[in-house]
PDB file of C-alpha atoms and ligand atoms in Angstrom:
ATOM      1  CA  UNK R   1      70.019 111.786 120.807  1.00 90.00           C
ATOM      2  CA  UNK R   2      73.031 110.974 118.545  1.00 95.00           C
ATOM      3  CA  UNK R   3      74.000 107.636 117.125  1.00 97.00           C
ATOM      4  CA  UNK R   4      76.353 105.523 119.415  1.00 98.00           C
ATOM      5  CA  UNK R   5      78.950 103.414 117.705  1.00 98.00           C
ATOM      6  CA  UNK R   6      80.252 100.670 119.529  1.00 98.00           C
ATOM      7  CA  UNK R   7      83.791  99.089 118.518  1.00 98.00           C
ATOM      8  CA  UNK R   8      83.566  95.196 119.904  1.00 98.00           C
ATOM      9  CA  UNK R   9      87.313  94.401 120.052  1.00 98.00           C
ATOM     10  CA  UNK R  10      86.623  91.123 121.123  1.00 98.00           C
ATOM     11  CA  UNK R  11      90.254  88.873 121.248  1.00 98.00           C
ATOM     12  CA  UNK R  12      91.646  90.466 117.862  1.00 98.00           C
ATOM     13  CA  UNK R  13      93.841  92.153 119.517  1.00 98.00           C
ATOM     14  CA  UNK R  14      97.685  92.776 121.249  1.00 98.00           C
ATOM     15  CA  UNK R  15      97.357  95.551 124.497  1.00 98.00           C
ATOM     16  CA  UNK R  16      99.834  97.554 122.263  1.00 98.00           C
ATOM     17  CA  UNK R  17      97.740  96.833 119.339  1.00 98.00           C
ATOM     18  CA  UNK R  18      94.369  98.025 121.561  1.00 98.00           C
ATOM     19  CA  UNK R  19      96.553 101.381 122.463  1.00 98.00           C
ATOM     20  CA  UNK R  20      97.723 102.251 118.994  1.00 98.00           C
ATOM     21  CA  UNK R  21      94.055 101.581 117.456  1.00 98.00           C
ATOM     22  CA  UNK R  22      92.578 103.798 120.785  1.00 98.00           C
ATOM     23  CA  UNK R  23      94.907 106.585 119.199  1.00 98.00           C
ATOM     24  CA  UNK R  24      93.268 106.537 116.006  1.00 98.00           C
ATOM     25  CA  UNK R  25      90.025 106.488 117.286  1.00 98.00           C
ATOM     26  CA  UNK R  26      90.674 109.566 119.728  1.00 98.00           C
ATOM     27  CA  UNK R  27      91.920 111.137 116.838  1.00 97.00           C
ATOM     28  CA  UNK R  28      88.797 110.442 114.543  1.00 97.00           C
ATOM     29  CA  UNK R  29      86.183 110.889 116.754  1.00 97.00           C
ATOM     30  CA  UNK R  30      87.057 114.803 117.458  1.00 96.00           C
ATOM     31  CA  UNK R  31      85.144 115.482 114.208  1.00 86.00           C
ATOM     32  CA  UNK R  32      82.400 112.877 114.571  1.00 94.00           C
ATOM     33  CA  UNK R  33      78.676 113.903 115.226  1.00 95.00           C
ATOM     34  CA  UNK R  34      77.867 110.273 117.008  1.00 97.00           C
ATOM     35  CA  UNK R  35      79.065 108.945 120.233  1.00 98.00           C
ATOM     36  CA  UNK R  36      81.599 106.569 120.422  1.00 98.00           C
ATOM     37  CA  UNK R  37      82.629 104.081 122.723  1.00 98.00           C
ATOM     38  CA  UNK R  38      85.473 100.933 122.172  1.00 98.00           C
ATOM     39  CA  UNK R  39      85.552  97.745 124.003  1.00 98.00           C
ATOM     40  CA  UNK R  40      89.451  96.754 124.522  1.00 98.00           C
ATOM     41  CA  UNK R  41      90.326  93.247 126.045  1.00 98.00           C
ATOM     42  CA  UNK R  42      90.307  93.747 130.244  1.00 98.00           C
ATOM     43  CA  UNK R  43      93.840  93.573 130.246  1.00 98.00           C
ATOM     44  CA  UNK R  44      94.264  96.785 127.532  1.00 98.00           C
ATOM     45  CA  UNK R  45      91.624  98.529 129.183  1.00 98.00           C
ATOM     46  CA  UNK R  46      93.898 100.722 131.656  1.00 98.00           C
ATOM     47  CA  UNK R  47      96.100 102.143 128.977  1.00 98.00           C
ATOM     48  CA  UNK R  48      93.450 102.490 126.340  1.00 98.00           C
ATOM     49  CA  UNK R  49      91.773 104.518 129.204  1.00 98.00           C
ATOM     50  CA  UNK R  50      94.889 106.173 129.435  1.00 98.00           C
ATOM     51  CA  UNK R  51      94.845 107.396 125.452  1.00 98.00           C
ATOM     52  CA  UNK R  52      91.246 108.111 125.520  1.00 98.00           C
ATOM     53  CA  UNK R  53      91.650 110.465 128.503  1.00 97.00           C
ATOM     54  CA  UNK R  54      90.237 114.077 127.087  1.00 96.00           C
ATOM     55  CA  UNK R  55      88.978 112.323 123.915  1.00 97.00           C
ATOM     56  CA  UNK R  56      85.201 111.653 123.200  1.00 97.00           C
ATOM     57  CA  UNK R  57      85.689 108.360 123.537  1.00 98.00           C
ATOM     58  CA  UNK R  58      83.670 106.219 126.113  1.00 98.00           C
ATOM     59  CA  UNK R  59      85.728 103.289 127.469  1.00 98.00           C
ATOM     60  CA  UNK R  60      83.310  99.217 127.263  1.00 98.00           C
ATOM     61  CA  UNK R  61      84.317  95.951 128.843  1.00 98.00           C
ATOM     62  CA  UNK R  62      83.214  92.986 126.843  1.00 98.00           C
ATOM     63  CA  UNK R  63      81.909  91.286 129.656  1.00 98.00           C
ATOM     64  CA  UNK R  64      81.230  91.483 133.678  1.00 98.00           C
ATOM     65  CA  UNK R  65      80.496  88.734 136.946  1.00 98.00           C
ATOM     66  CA  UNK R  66      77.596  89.816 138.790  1.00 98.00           C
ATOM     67  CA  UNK R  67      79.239  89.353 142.220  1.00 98.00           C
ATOM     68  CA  UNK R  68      80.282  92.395 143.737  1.00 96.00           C
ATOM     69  CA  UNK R  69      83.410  90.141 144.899  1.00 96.00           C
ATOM     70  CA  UNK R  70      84.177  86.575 146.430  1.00 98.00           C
ATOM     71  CA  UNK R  71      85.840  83.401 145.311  1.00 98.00           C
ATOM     72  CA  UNK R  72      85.226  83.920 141.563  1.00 98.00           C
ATOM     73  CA  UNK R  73      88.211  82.919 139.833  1.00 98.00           C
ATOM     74  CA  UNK R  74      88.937  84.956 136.721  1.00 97.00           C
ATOM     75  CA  UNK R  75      86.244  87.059 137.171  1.00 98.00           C
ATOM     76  CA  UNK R  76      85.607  90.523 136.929  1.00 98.00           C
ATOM     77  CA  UNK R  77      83.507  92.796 138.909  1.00 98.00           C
ATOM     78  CA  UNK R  78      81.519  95.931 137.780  1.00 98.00           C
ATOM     79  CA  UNK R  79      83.000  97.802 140.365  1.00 98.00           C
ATOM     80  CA  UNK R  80      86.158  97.200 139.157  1.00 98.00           C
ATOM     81  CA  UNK R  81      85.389  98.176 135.792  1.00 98.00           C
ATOM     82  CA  UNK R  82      83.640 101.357 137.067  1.00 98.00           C
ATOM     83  CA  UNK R  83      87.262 102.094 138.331  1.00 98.00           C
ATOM     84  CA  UNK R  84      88.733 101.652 135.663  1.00 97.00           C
ATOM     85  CA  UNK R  85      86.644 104.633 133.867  1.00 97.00           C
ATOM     86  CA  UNK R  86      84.529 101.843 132.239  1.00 98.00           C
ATOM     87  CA  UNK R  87      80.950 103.467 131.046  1.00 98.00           C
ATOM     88  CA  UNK R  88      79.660 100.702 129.612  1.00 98.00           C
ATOM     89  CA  UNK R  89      79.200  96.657 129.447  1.00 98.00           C
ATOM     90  CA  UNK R  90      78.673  94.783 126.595  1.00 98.00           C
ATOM     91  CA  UNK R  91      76.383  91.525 128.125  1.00 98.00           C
ATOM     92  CA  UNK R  92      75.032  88.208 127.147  1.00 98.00           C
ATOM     93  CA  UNK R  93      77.091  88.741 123.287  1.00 98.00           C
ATOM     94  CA  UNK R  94      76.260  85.664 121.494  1.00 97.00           C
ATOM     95  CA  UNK R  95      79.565  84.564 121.764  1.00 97.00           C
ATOM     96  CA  UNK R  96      79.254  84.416 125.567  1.00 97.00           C
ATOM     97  CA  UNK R  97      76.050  83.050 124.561  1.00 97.00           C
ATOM     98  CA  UNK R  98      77.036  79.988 122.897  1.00 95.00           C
ATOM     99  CA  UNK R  99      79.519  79.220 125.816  1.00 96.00           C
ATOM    100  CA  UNK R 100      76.324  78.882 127.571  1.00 96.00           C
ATOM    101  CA  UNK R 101      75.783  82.155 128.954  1.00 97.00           C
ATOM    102  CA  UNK R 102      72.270  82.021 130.020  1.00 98.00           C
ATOM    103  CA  UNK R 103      69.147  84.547 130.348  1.00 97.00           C
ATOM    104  CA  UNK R 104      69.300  84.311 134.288  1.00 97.00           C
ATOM    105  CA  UNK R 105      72.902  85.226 133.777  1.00 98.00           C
ATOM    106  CA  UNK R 106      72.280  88.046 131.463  1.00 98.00           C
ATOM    107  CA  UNK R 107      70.136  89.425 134.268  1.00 97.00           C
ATOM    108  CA  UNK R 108      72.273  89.095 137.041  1.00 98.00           C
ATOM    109  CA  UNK R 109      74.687  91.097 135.200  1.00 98.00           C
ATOM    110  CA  UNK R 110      72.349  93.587 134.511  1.00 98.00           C
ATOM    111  CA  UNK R 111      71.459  93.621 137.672  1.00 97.00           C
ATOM    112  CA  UNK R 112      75.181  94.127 138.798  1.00 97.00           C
ATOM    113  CA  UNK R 113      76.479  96.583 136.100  1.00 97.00           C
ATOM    114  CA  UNK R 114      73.198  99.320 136.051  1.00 95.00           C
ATOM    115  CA  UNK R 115      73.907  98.873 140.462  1.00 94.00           C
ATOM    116  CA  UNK R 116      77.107 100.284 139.684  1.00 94.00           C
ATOM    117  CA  UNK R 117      76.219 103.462 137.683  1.00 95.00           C
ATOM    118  CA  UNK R 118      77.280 101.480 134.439  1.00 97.00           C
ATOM    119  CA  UNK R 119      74.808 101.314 131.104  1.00 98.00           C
ATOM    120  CA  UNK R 120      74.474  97.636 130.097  1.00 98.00           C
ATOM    121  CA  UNK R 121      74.822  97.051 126.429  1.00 98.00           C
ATOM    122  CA  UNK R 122      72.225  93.933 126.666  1.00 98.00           C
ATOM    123  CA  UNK R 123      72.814  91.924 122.951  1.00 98.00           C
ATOM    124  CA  UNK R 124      69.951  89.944 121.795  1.00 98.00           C
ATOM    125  CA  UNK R 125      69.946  87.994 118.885  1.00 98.00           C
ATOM    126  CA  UNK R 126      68.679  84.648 117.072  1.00 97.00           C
ATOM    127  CA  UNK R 127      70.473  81.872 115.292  1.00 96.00           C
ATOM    128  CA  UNK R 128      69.872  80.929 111.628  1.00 96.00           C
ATOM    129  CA  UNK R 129      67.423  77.761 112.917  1.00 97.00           C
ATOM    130  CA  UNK R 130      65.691  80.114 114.860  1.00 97.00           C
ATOM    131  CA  UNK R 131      65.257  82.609 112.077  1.00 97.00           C
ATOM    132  CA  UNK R 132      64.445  79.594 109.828  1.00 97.00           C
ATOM    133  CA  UNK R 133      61.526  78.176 111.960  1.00 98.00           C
ATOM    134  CA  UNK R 134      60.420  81.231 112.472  1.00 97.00           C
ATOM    135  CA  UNK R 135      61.547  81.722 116.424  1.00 98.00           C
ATOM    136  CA  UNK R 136      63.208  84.858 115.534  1.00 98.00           C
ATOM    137  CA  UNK R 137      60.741  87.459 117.343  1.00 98.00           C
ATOM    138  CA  UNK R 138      59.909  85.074 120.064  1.00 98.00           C
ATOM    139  CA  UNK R 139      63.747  84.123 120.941  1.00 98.00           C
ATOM    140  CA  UNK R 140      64.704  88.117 120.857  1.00 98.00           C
ATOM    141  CA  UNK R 141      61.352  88.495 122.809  1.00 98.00           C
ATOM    142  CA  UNK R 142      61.973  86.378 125.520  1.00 98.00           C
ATOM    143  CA  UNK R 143      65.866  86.977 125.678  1.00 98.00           C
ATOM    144  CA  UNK R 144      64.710  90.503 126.493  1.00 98.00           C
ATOM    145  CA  UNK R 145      62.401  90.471 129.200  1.00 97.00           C
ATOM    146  CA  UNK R 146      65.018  88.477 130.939  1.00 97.00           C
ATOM    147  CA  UNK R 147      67.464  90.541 130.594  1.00 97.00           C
ATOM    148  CA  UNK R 148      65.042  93.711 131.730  1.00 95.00           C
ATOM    149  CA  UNK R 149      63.751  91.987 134.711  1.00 93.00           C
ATOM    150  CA  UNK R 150      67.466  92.519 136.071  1.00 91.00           C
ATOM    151  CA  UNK R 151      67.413  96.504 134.950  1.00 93.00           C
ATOM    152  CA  UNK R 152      65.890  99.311 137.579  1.00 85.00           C
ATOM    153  CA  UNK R 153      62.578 100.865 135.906  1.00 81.00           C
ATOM    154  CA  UNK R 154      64.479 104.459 134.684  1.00 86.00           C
ATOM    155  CA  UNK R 155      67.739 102.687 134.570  1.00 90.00           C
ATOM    156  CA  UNK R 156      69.945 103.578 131.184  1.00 94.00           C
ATOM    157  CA  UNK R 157      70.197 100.573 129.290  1.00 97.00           C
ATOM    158  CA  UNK R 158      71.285  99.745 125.234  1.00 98.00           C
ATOM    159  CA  UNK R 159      69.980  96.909 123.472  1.00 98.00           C
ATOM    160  CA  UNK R 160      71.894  95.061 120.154  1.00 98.00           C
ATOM    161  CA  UNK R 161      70.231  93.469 118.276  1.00 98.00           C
ATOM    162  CA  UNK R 162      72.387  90.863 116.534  1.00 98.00           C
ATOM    163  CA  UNK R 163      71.153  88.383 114.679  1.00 97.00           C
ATOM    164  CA  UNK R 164      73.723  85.283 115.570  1.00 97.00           C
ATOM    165  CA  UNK R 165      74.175  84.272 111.907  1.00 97.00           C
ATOM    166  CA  UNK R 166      75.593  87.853 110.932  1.00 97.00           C
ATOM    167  CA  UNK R 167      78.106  87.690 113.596  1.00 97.00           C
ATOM    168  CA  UNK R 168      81.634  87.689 111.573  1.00 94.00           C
ATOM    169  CA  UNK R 169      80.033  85.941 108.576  1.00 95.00           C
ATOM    170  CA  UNK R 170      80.231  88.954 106.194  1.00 95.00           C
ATOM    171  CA  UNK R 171      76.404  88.871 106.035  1.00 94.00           C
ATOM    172  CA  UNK R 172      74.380  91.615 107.789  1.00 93.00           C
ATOM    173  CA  UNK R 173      70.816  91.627 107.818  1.00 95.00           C
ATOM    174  CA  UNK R 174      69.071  93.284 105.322  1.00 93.00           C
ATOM    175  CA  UNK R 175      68.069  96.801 107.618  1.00 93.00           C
ATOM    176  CA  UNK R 176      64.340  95.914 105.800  1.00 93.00           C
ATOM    177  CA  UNK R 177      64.421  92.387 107.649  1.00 94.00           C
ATOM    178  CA  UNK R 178      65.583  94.071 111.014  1.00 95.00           C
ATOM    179  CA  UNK R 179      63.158  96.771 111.068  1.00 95.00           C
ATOM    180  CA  UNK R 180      60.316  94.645 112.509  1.00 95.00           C
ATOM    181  CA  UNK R 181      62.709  93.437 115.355  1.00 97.00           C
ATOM    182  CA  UNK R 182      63.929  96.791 116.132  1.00 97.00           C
ATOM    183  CA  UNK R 183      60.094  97.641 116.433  1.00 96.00           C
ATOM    184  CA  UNK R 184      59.497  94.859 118.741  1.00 97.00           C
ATOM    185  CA  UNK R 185      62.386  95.821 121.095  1.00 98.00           C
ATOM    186  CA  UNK R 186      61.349  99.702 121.167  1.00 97.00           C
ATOM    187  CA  UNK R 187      58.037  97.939 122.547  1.00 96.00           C
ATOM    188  CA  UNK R 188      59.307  96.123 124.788  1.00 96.00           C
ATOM    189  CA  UNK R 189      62.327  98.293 126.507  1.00 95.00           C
ATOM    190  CA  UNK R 190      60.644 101.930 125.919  1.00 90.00           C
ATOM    191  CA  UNK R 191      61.475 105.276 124.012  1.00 84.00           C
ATOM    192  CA  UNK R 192      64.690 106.503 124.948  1.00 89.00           C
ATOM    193  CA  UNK R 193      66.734 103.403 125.326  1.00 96.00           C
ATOM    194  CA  UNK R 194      68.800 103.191 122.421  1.00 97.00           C
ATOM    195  CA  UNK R 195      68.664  99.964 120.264  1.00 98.00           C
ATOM    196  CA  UNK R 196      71.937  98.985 117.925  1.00 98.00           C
ATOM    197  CA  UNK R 197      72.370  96.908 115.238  1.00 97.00           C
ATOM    198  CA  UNK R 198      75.132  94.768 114.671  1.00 98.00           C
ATOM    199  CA  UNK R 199      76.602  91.884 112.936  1.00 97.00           C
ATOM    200  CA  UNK R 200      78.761  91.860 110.115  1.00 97.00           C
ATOM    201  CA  UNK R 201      78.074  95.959 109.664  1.00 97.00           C
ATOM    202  CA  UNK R 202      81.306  98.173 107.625  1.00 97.00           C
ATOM    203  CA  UNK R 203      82.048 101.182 106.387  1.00 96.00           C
ATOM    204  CA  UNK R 204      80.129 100.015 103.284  1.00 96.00           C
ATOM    205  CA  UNK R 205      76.433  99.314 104.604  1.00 96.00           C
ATOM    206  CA  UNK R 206      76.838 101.057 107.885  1.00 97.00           C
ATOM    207  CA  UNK R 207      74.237 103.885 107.253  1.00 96.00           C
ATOM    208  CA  UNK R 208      71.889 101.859 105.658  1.00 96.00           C
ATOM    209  CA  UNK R 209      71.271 100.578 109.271  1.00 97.00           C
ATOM    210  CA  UNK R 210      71.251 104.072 111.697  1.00 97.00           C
ATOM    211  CA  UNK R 211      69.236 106.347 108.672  1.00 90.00           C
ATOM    212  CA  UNK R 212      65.832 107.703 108.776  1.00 81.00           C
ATOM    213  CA  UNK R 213      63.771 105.480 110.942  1.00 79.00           C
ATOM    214  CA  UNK R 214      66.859 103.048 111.758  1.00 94.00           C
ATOM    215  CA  UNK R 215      68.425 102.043 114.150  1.00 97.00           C
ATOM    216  CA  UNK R 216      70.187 104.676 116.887  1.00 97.00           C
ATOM    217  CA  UNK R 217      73.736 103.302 116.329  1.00 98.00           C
ATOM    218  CA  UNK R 218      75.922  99.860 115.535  1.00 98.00           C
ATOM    219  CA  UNK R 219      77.806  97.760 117.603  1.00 98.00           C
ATOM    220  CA  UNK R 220      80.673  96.746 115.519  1.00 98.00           C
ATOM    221  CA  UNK R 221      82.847  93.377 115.499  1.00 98.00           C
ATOM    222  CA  UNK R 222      85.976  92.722 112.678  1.00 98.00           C
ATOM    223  CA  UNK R 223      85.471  96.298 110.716  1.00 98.00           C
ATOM    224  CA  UNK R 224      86.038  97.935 114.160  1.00 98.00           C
ATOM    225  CA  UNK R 225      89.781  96.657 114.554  1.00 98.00           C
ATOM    226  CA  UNK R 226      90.885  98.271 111.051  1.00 97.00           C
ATOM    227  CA  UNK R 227      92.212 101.615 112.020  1.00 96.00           C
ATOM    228  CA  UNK R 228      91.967 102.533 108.348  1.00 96.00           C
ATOM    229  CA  UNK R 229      88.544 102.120 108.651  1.00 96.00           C
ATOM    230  CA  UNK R 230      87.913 104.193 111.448  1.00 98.00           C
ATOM    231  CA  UNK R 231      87.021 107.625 110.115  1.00 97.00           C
ATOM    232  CA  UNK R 232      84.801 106.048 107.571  1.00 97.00           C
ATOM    233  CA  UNK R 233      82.272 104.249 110.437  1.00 98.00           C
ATOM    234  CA  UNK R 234      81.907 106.535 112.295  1.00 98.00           C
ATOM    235  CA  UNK R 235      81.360 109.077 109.791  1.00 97.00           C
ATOM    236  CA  UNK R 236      78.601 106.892 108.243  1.00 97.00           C
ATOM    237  CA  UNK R 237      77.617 106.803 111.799  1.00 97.00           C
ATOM    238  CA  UNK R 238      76.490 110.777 112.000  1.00 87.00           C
TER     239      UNK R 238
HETATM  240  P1  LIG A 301      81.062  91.537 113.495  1.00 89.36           P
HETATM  241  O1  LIG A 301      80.747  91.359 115.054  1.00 89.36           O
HETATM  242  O2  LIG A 301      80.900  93.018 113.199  1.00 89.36           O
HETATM  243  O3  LIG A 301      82.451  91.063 113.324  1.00 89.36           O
HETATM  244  O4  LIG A 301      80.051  90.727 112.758  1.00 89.36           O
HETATM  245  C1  LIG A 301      79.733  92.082 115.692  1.00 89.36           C
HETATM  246  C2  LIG A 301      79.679  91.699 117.134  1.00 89.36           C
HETATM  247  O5  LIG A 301      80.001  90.552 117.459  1.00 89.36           O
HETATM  248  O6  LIG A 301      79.334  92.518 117.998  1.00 89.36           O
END
C-alpha cells in the first residue's frame, strides 16, 4: 500500500489561492510514488476539482453533517460532497474538536460519510494535559472506539493521529514517542486501515514519520499551503 499524504488546507486560503496551489500539486504529484489527496475550503472545492481532473490527486472536505439533508443551516451533506468528486472526509480534527465537536458526533459522521461510499479520515489526538497526566493512550483509545462504532465492519477508514499540542505549534512528536500510539490504533482499527501522523510535520522531518515501521502517510496542516514546498513532501512521502 503506498503512503497517503494529506494536505489540510484548513482557512489559509483564497478559492483562487486553493486553485493556483491545486496546480502545483497536480503538477508534482505526476512523479510521486505516494497517494495524494488536498482538502480545499467547501467553497474552492468545485474548481480545485476542476484542476485536479486527470491528475493523481484525490479531492478531501475538511468536514461533513451527518444528515443526509433537512433544516441544517450551513451544513454540508456527504452526499453533496460525494458530488462534488469528494473521496475523502477529514472528521472530528481537533480544531472541530475544541469547538466542541464531540465523540457521538464523530460517529455520526462516520456513520454518514462511509454510507456514502466516502473514506473517513477519523483524527484522534490528545492535548498537552492529557499527555502530561498520562491520559494520552486512554483519550486516543476511547476517541477511537467511538468513532469506529459509527464505521461498517470492512468499511475503508484512515485514522490521524495528532497529538493536539503539535497542531501548528512547530513541534511534532518525536516519531519514537508516537510509535506506541500508532501501535495501539493498528490494535484497535485492524491491518489495512491506514494510520497518519500529523501535527506540525514539513519537508524537514516528514520521513522520519512514514519510514521503516512508521506510519503509512501524514496529514499535513501550514507546510501543506507552501507551493514551494510541495515537491519536497511528498517526495519525502515515497
Ligand atoms: P499543522 O496541522 O501541520 O499545521 O500542524 C496539521 C493538522 O491540523 O492537520
Amino acid at each position: 500500500m503506498p503512503k497517503l499524504f494529506v494536505g489540510n488546507w484548513k482557512m489559509y486560503l483564497s478559492d483562487d489561492e486553493a486553485v493556483a496551489l491545486a496546480g502545483a500539486y497536480g503538477e508534482a504529484a505526476r512523479g510521486a510514488s505516494c497517494e495524494v489527496a488536498v482538502a480545499p475550503s467547501f467553497t474552492a472545492l468545485e474548481r480545485v476539482a476542476a484542476v485536479l481532473k486527470g491528475e493523481s490527486v484525490a479531492l478531501a472536505a475538511q468536514d461533513v453533517h451527518w444528515e443526509e439533508k433537512g433544516a441544517f443551516t450551513g451544513e454540508v451533506s456527504a452526499a453533496a460532497l460525494s458530488a462534488l468528486g469528494v473521496r475523502y472526509v477529514i472528521i472530528g480534527h481537533s480544531e472541530r474538536r475544541a469547538l466542541g465537536e464531540s465523540d457521538v458526533a464523530v460517529a455520526k459522521k462516520v456513520r454518514a460519510v462511509s454510507g456514502c461510499g466516502l473514506v473517513p479520515i477519523v483524527c484522534v489526538g490528545e492535548t498537552a494535559d492529557e499527555k502530561s497526566a498520562g491520559r494520552r493512550d486512554a483519550v486516543v483509545r476511547t476517541q477511537l472506539e467511538a468513532a469506529m462504532a459509527g464505521l461498517a465492519p470492512e468499511g475503508p477508514c484512515v485514522v490521524a493521529y495528532e497529538p493536539r499540542w503539535a497542531i501548528g505549534t512547530g513541534v511534532a512528536c518525536e516519531p519514537e514517542d508516537a510509535f506506541p500510539v500508532l501501535a495501539m490504533i493498528r490494535g484497535i482499527v485492524g491491518a489495512g486501515r491506514r494510520v497518519l501522523y500529523g501535527g506540525s510535520v514539513d519537508a524537514g522531518n516528514l520521513a522520519r514519520f512514514v519510514g521503516e515501521g512508521g506510519f503509512d502517510g501524514v496529514l499535513v496542516g501550514g507546510a501543506s499551503v507552501k507551493p514551494d514546498q510541495v515537491p519536497a513532501l511528498l517526495k519525502a512521502c515515497a
